[in-house]
């Protein structure tokens, strides 16, 4: 399978729909350990992204991810805008042609993860979206990504103590809650797998 512009548009539109549908849940998760606006912020950004794609369809595969990065950076408030924006910008920088092979896509997603790590000055195990991105990219590299891998990565964030971001102020009280950024990232990769299955 190769990944082209249509695939990228379908994937990110599906991701946008899932974020909008789960807006309240994401904000509820954030209410427990953050400032409660992850769902609202992300849904606003993804609504704007769908509008941007509809107003002027990006001309290339690279432009799809660059449009996503710039829209999210400018429209999503809080920490998630810069983090997702950095991820999609890094992905776009790895794209030079009209399509990606599975190996090239994995390399691009690993660059996306690196963008999040650098922007958030964070690493796996700190109860952030990285705790979904890292196992997902690793599984992709090994060609064994499944919905179960994504879900297991997300559920593991419940047992972690937050040491980064707003949730870190809670210390031990952050244990027992899913990380909202990890949840929205899980939605991203569930949409990715469902796109592959089509």
PDB file of C-alpha atoms in Angstrom:
ATOM      1  CA  UNK A   1       0.000   0.000   0.000  1.00  0.00           C
ATOM      2  CA  UNK A   2       1.142   3.545  -0.716  1.00  0.00           C
ATOM      3  CA  UNK A   3      -0.135   6.706   0.932  1.00  0.00           C
ATOM      4  CA  UNK A   4      -1.171   9.625  -1.276  1.00  0.00           C
ATOM      5  CA  UNK A   5      -2.904  13.006  -0.949  1.00  0.00           C
ATOM      6  CA  UNK A   6      -6.433  11.560  -0.994  1.00  0.00           C
ATOM      7  CA  UNK A   7      -5.509   9.137   1.774  1.00  0.00           C
ATOM      8  CA  UNK A   8      -4.070  11.984   3.882  1.00  0.00           C
ATOM      9  CA  UNK A   9      -7.161  14.158   3.408  1.00  0.00           C
ATOM     10  CA  UNK A  10      -9.485  11.250   4.266  1.00  0.00           C
ATOM     11  CA  UNK A  11      -7.418  10.410   7.356  1.00  0.00           C
ATOM     12  CA  UNK A  12      -7.291  13.934   8.740  1.00  0.00           C
ATOM     13  CA  UNK A  13     -10.960  14.606   7.965  1.00  0.00           C
ATOM     14  CA  UNK A  14     -11.882  11.389   9.804  1.00  0.00           C
ATOM     15  CA  UNK A  15      -9.646  12.419  12.735  1.00  0.00           C
ATOM     16  CA  UNK A  16     -11.349  15.829  12.777  1.00  0.00           C
ATOM     17  CA  UNK A  17     -14.791  14.209  12.915  1.00  0.00           C
ATOM     18  CA  UNK A  18     -13.725  11.966  15.809  1.00  0.00           C
ATOM     19  CA  UNK A  19     -12.365  14.927  17.768  1.00  0.00           C
ATOM     20  CA  UNK A  20     -15.564  16.916  17.208  1.00  0.00           C
ATOM     21  CA  UNK A  21     -17.713  13.910  18.238  1.00  0.00           C
ATOM     22  CA  UNK A  22     -15.625  13.373  21.393  1.00  0.00           C
ATOM     23  CA  UNK A  23     -15.286  17.055  22.338  1.00  0.00           C
ATOM     24  CA  UNK A  24     -17.109  16.679  25.651  1.00  0.00           C
ATOM     25  CA  UNK A  25     -15.273  13.500  26.650  1.00  0.00           C
ATOM     26  CA  UNK A  26     -11.879  15.084  25.926  1.00  0.00           C
ATOM     27  CA  UNK A  27     -12.784  18.136  27.993  1.00  0.00           C
ATOM     28  CA  UNK A  28     -14.080  15.923  30.824  1.00  0.00           C
ATOM     29  CA  UNK A  29     -10.776  14.009  30.860  1.00  0.00           C
ATOM     30  CA  UNK A  30      -8.924  17.323  30.915  1.00  0.00           C
ATOM     31  CA  UNK A  31     -11.185  18.648  33.675  1.00  0.00           C
ATOM     32  CA  UNK A  32      -9.927  15.853  35.931  1.00  0.00           C
ATOM     33  CA  UNK A  33      -6.220  16.621  35.565  1.00  0.00           C
ATOM     34  CA  UNK A  34      -5.849  19.807  33.517  1.00  0.00           C
ATOM     35  CA  UNK A  35      -7.738  22.990  32.766  1.00  0.00           C
ATOM     36  CA  UNK A  36     -10.692  21.309  31.089  1.00  0.00           C
ATOM     37  CA  UNK A  37     -10.406  22.800  27.607  1.00  0.00           C
ATOM     38  CA  UNK A  38      -8.666  20.110  25.529  1.00  0.00           C
ATOM     39  CA  UNK A  39     -11.876  19.023  23.811  1.00  0.00           C
ATOM     40  CA  UNK A  40     -13.085  22.559  23.102  1.00  0.00           C
ATOM     41  CA  UNK A  41      -9.678  23.671  21.806  1.00  0.00           C
ATOM     42  CA  UNK A  42      -9.126  20.603  19.630  1.00  0.00           C
ATOM     43  CA  UNK A  43     -12.684  20.635  18.232  1.00  0.00           C
ATOM     44  CA  UNK A  44     -12.319  24.308  17.308  1.00  0.00           C
ATOM     45  CA  UNK A  45      -9.065  23.582  15.484  1.00  0.00           C
ATOM     46  CA  UNK A  46     -10.352  20.517  13.664  1.00  0.00           C
ATOM     47  CA  UNK A  47     -13.513  22.352  12.573  1.00  0.00           C
ATOM     48  CA  UNK A  48     -11.271  25.047  11.098  1.00  0.00           C
ATOM     49  CA  UNK A  49      -9.099  22.390   9.432  1.00  0.00           C
ATOM     50  CA  UNK A  50     -12.115  20.839   7.690  1.00  0.00           C
ATOM     51  CA  UNK A  51     -13.092  24.331   6.513  1.00  0.00           C
ATOM     52  CA  UNK A  52      -9.556  24.966   5.231  1.00  0.00           C
ATOM     53  CA  UNK A  53      -9.533  21.688   3.277  1.00  0.00           C
ATOM     54  CA  UNK A  54     -12.949  22.500   1.787  1.00  0.00           C
ATOM     55  CA  UNK A  55     -12.112  26.108   0.915  1.00  0.00           C
ATOM     56  CA  UNK A  56      -8.955  25.221  -0.973  1.00  0.00           C
ATOM     57  CA  UNK A  57      -7.843  21.631  -1.306  1.00  0.00           C
ATOM     58  CA  UNK A  58      -4.076  21.334  -0.761  1.00  0.00           C
ATOM     59  CA  UNK A  59      -2.278  20.642  -4.026  1.00  0.00           C
ATOM     60  CA  UNK A  60       0.200  18.054  -2.732  1.00  0.00           C
ATOM     61  CA  UNK A  61       0.540  15.371  -0.082  1.00  0.00           C
ATOM     62  CA  UNK A  62       3.076  17.538   1.725  1.00  0.00           C
ATOM     63  CA  UNK A  63       0.686  20.509   1.629  1.00  0.00           C
ATOM     64  CA  UNK A  64      -2.034  18.467   3.382  1.00  0.00           C
ATOM     65  CA  UNK A  65       0.139  18.088   6.472  1.00  0.00           C
ATOM     66  CA  UNK A  66       1.499  21.625   6.257  1.00  0.00           C
ATOM     67  CA  UNK A  67      -2.064  23.006   6.109  1.00  0.00           C
ATOM     68  CA  UNK A  68      -2.945  20.835   9.121  1.00  0.00           C
ATOM     69  CA  UNK A  69       0.099  22.120  11.024  1.00  0.00           C
ATOM     70  CA  UNK A  70      -0.533  25.793  10.308  1.00  0.00           C
ATOM     71  CA  UNK A  71      -4.277  25.600  11.007  1.00  0.00           C
ATOM     72  CA  UNK A  72      -3.774  23.770  14.302  1.00  0.00           C
ATOM     73  CA  UNK A  73      -0.966  26.111  15.380  1.00  0.00           C
ATOM     74  CA  UNK A  74      -3.125  29.165  14.771  1.00  0.00           C
ATOM     75  CA  UNK A  75      -6.531  27.863  15.916  1.00  0.00           C
ATOM     76  CA  UNK A  76      -5.929  25.410  18.789  1.00  0.00           C
ATOM     77  CA  UNK A  77      -5.226  27.018  22.138  1.00  0.00           C
ATOM     78  CA  UNK A  78      -3.374  25.580  25.113  1.00  0.00           C
ATOM     79  CA  UNK A  79      -0.457  23.169  24.825  1.00  0.00           C
ATOM     80  CA  UNK A  80      -2.065  20.893  22.256  1.00  0.00           C
ATOM     81  CA  UNK A  81      -1.918  23.407  19.382  1.00  0.00           C
ATOM     82  CA  UNK A  82       1.879  23.760  19.388  1.00  0.00           C
ATOM     83  CA  UNK A  83       2.343  20.018  20.016  1.00  0.00           C
ATOM     84  CA  UNK A  84       0.075  18.739  17.222  1.00  0.00           C
ATOM     85  CA  UNK A  85       1.261  21.603  15.008  1.00  0.00           C
ATOM     86  CA  UNK A  86       4.897  20.599  15.512  1.00  0.00           C
ATOM     87  CA  UNK A  87       4.036  16.955  14.781  1.00  0.00           C
ATOM     88  CA  UNK A  88       2.288  17.698  11.481  1.00  0.00           C
ATOM     89  CA  UNK A  89       4.931  20.225  10.441  1.00  0.00           C
ATOM     90  CA  UNK A  90       7.693  17.656  10.991  1.00  0.00           C
ATOM     91  CA  UNK A  91       5.693  15.064   9.048  1.00  0.00           C
ATOM     92  CA  UNK A  92       5.313  17.490   6.134  1.00  0.00           C
ATOM     93  CA  UNK A  93       9.067  18.109   6.047  1.00  0.00           C
ATOM     94  CA  UNK A  94       9.688  14.393   5.443  1.00  0.00           C
ATOM     95  CA  UNK A  95       7.450  14.300   2.365  1.00  0.00           C
ATOM     96  CA  UNK A  96       9.021  15.024  -1.018  1.00  0.00           C
ATOM     97  CA  UNK A  97       6.858  13.118  -3.498  1.00  0.00           C
ATOM     98  CA  UNK A  98       3.226  12.392  -4.354  1.00  0.00           C
ATOM     99  CA  UNK A  99       3.037   9.292  -2.183  1.00  0.00           C
ATOM    100  CA  UNK A 100       4.721   7.503   0.680  1.00  0.00           C
ATOM    101  CA  UNK A 101       5.663   3.860   1.068  1.00  0.00           C
ATOM    102  CA  UNK A 102       4.846   2.268   4.454  1.00  0.00           C
ATOM    103  CA  UNK A 103       8.493   2.690   5.496  1.00  0.00           C
ATOM    104  CA  UNK A 104       8.535   6.356   4.462  1.00  0.00           C
ATOM    105  CA  UNK A 105       5.276   6.968   6.299  1.00  0.00           C
ATOM    106  CA  UNK A 106       6.693   5.427   9.477  1.00  0.00           C
ATOM    107  CA  UNK A 107       9.782   7.649   9.178  1.00  0.00           C
ATOM    108  CA  UNK A 108       7.528  10.694   8.756  1.00  0.00           C
ATOM    109  CA  UNK A 109       5.453   9.759  11.828  1.00  0.00           C
ATOM    110  CA  UNK A 110       8.643   9.217  13.839  1.00  0.00           C
ATOM    111  CA  UNK A 111       9.642  12.752  12.844  1.00  0.00           C
ATOM    112  CA  UNK A 112       6.203  13.873  14.078  1.00  0.00           C
ATOM    113  CA  UNK A 113       6.891  12.227  17.437  1.00  0.00           C
ATOM    114  CA  UNK A 114      10.258  13.972  17.585  1.00  0.00           C
ATOM    115  CA  UNK A 115       8.500  17.292  16.991  1.00  0.00           C
ATOM    116  CA  UNK A 116       6.238  16.666  19.988  1.00  0.00           C
ATOM    117  CA  UNK A 117       9.164  15.619  22.192  1.00  0.00           C
ATOM    118  CA  UNK A 118      11.205  18.687  21.266  1.00  0.00           C
ATOM    119  CA  UNK A 119       8.335  21.161  21.605  1.00  0.00           C
ATOM    120  CA  UNK A 120       7.079  19.673  24.878  1.00  0.00           C
ATOM    121  CA  UNK A 121      10.560  18.880  26.227  1.00  0.00           C
ATOM    122  CA  UNK A 122       9.041  15.578  27.237  1.00  0.00           C
ATOM    123  CA  UNK A 123       9.612  11.839  26.834  1.00  0.00           C
ATOM    124  CA  UNK A 124       7.631   8.609  27.089  1.00  0.00           C
ATOM    125  CA  UNK A 125       6.420   7.744  30.594  1.00  0.00           C
ATOM    126  CA  UNK A 126       5.425  11.284  31.610  1.00  0.00           C
ATOM    127  CA  UNK A 127       1.676  10.854  30.945  1.00  0.00           C
ATOM    128  CA  UNK A 128       1.398  12.836  27.719  1.00  0.00           C
ATOM    129  CA  UNK A 129       0.382  12.243  24.105  1.00  0.00           C
ATOM    130  CA  UNK A 130       3.902  10.848  23.569  1.00  0.00           C
ATOM    131  CA  UNK A 131       2.780   7.751  25.468  1.00  0.00           C
ATOM    132  CA  UNK A 132       0.535   6.910  22.513  1.00  0.00           C
ATOM    133  CA  UNK A 133       2.746   8.208  19.700  1.00  0.00           C
ATOM    134  CA  UNK A 134       5.849   6.316  20.849  1.00  0.00           C
ATOM    135  CA  UNK A 135       4.339   2.782  21.025  1.00  0.00           C
ATOM    136  CA  UNK A 136       2.348   3.407  17.833  1.00  0.00           C
ATOM    137  CA  UNK A 137       5.386   4.425  15.771  1.00  0.00           C
ATOM    138  CA  UNK A 138       7.350   1.528  17.249  1.00  0.00           C
ATOM    139  CA  UNK A 139       4.591  -0.920  16.279  1.00  0.00           C
ATOM    140  CA  UNK A 140       4.405   0.595  12.790  1.00  0.00           C
ATOM    141  CA  UNK A 141       8.142   0.116  12.383  1.00  0.00           C
ATOM    142  CA  UNK A 142       7.627  -3.560  13.315  1.00  0.00           C
ATOM    143  CA  UNK A 143       4.575  -3.759  11.028  1.00  0.00           C
ATOM    144  CA  UNK A 144       2.258  -4.880  13.811  1.00  0.00           C
ATOM    145  CA  UNK A 145       0.105  -1.855  14.642  1.00  0.00           C
ATOM    146  CA  UNK A 146      -3.420  -2.828  15.706  1.00  0.00           C
ATOM    147  CA  UNK A 147      -6.307  -1.088  17.461  1.00  0.00           C
ATOM    148  CA  UNK A 148      -5.365  -3.112  20.557  1.00  0.00           C
ATOM    149  CA  UNK A 149      -1.837  -1.645  20.570  1.00  0.00           C
ATOM    150  CA  UNK A 150      -3.294   1.884  20.443  1.00  0.00           C
ATOM    151  CA  UNK A 151      -5.823   1.151  23.180  1.00  0.00           C
ATOM    152  CA  UNK A 152      -3.236  -0.513  25.447  1.00  0.00           C
ATOM    153  CA  UNK A 153      -0.939   2.508  25.097  1.00  0.00           C
ATOM    154  CA  UNK A 154      -3.797   4.865  25.988  1.00  0.00           C
ATOM    155  CA  UNK A 155      -4.951   2.817  29.002  1.00  0.00           C
ATOM    156  CA  UNK A 156      -1.394   2.714  30.374  1.00  0.00           C
ATOM    157  CA  UNK A 157      -1.498   6.496  30.835  1.00  0.00           C
ATOM    158  CA  UNK A 158      -4.063   5.965  33.597  1.00  0.00           C
ATOM    159  CA  UNK A 159      -1.415   4.300  35.789  1.00  0.00           C
ATOM    160  CA  UNK A 160       1.201   7.006  35.210  1.00  0.00           C
ATOM    161  CA  UNK A 161       1.965   9.960  37.427  1.00  0.00           C
ATOM    162  CA  UNK A 162       2.092  13.133  35.350  1.00  0.00           C
ATOM    163  CA  UNK A 163       5.442  14.902  35.424  1.00  0.00           C
ATOM    164  CA  UNK A 164       4.812  17.311  32.541  1.00  0.00           C
ATOM    165  CA  UNK A 165       2.221  19.962  31.827  1.00  0.00           C
ATOM    166  CA  UNK A 166      -0.695  21.107  33.949  1.00  0.00           C
ATOM    167  CA  UNK A 167      -1.417  17.601  35.238  1.00  0.00           C
ATOM    168  CA  UNK A 168       2.012  17.472  36.905  1.00  0.00           C
ATOM    169  CA  UNK A 169       0.743  19.949  39.541  1.00  0.00           C
ATOM    170  CA  UNK A 170      -1.501  17.167  40.862  1.00  0.00           C
ATOM    171  CA  UNK A 171       1.378  14.767  41.535  1.00  0.00           C
ATOM    172  CA  UNK A 172       0.040  11.434  42.777  1.00  0.00           C
ATOM    173  CA  UNK A 173      -3.560  12.579  42.262  1.00  0.00           C
ATOM    174  CA  UNK A 174      -2.988  12.434  38.495  1.00  0.00           C
ATOM    175  CA  UNK A 175      -2.771   8.624  38.765  1.00  0.00           C
ATOM    176  CA  UNK A 176      -6.015   6.878  37.808  1.00  0.00           C
ATOM    177  CA  UNK A 177      -6.930   9.299  35.013  1.00  0.00           C
ATOM    178  CA  UNK A 178      -6.398   8.905  31.271  1.00  0.00           C
ATOM    179  CA  UNK A 179      -4.327  11.645  29.692  1.00  0.00           C
ATOM    180  CA  UNK A 180      -6.525  13.763  27.366  1.00  0.00           C
ATOM    181  CA  UNK A 181      -3.717  14.360  24.845  1.00  0.00           C
ATOM    182  CA  UNK A 182      -3.072  10.625  24.718  1.00  0.00           C
ATOM    183  CA  UNK A 183      -6.796  10.097  24.142  1.00  0.00           C
ATOM    184  CA  UNK A 184      -6.956  12.511  21.205  1.00  0.00           C
ATOM    185  CA  UNK A 185      -3.795  10.899  19.797  1.00  0.00           C
ATOM    186  CA  UNK A 186      -5.452   7.485  20.095  1.00  0.00           C
ATOM    187  CA  UNK A 187      -8.355   8.877  18.032  1.00  0.00           C
ATOM    188  CA  UNK A 188      -5.813   9.982  15.415  1.00  0.00           C
ATOM    189  CA  UNK A 189      -4.303   6.517  15.093  1.00  0.00           C
ATOM    190  CA  UNK A 190      -7.617   4.630  15.276  1.00  0.00           C
ATOM    191  CA  UNK A 191      -8.681   6.789  12.311  1.00  0.00           C
ATOM    192  CA  UNK A 192      -5.375   5.927  10.615  1.00  0.00           C
ATOM    193  CA  UNK A 193      -5.995   2.159  10.941  1.00  0.00           C
ATOM    194  CA  UNK A 194      -9.614   2.447   9.827  1.00  0.00           C
ATOM    195  CA  UNK A 195      -8.421   4.351   6.758  1.00  0.00           C
ATOM    196  CA  UNK A 196      -6.013   1.501   5.979  1.00  0.00           C
ATOM    197  CA  UNK A 197      -8.831  -1.022   6.206  1.00  0.00           C
ATOM    198  CA  UNK A 198     -10.907   0.746   3.535  1.00  0.00           C
TER     199      UNK A 198
END
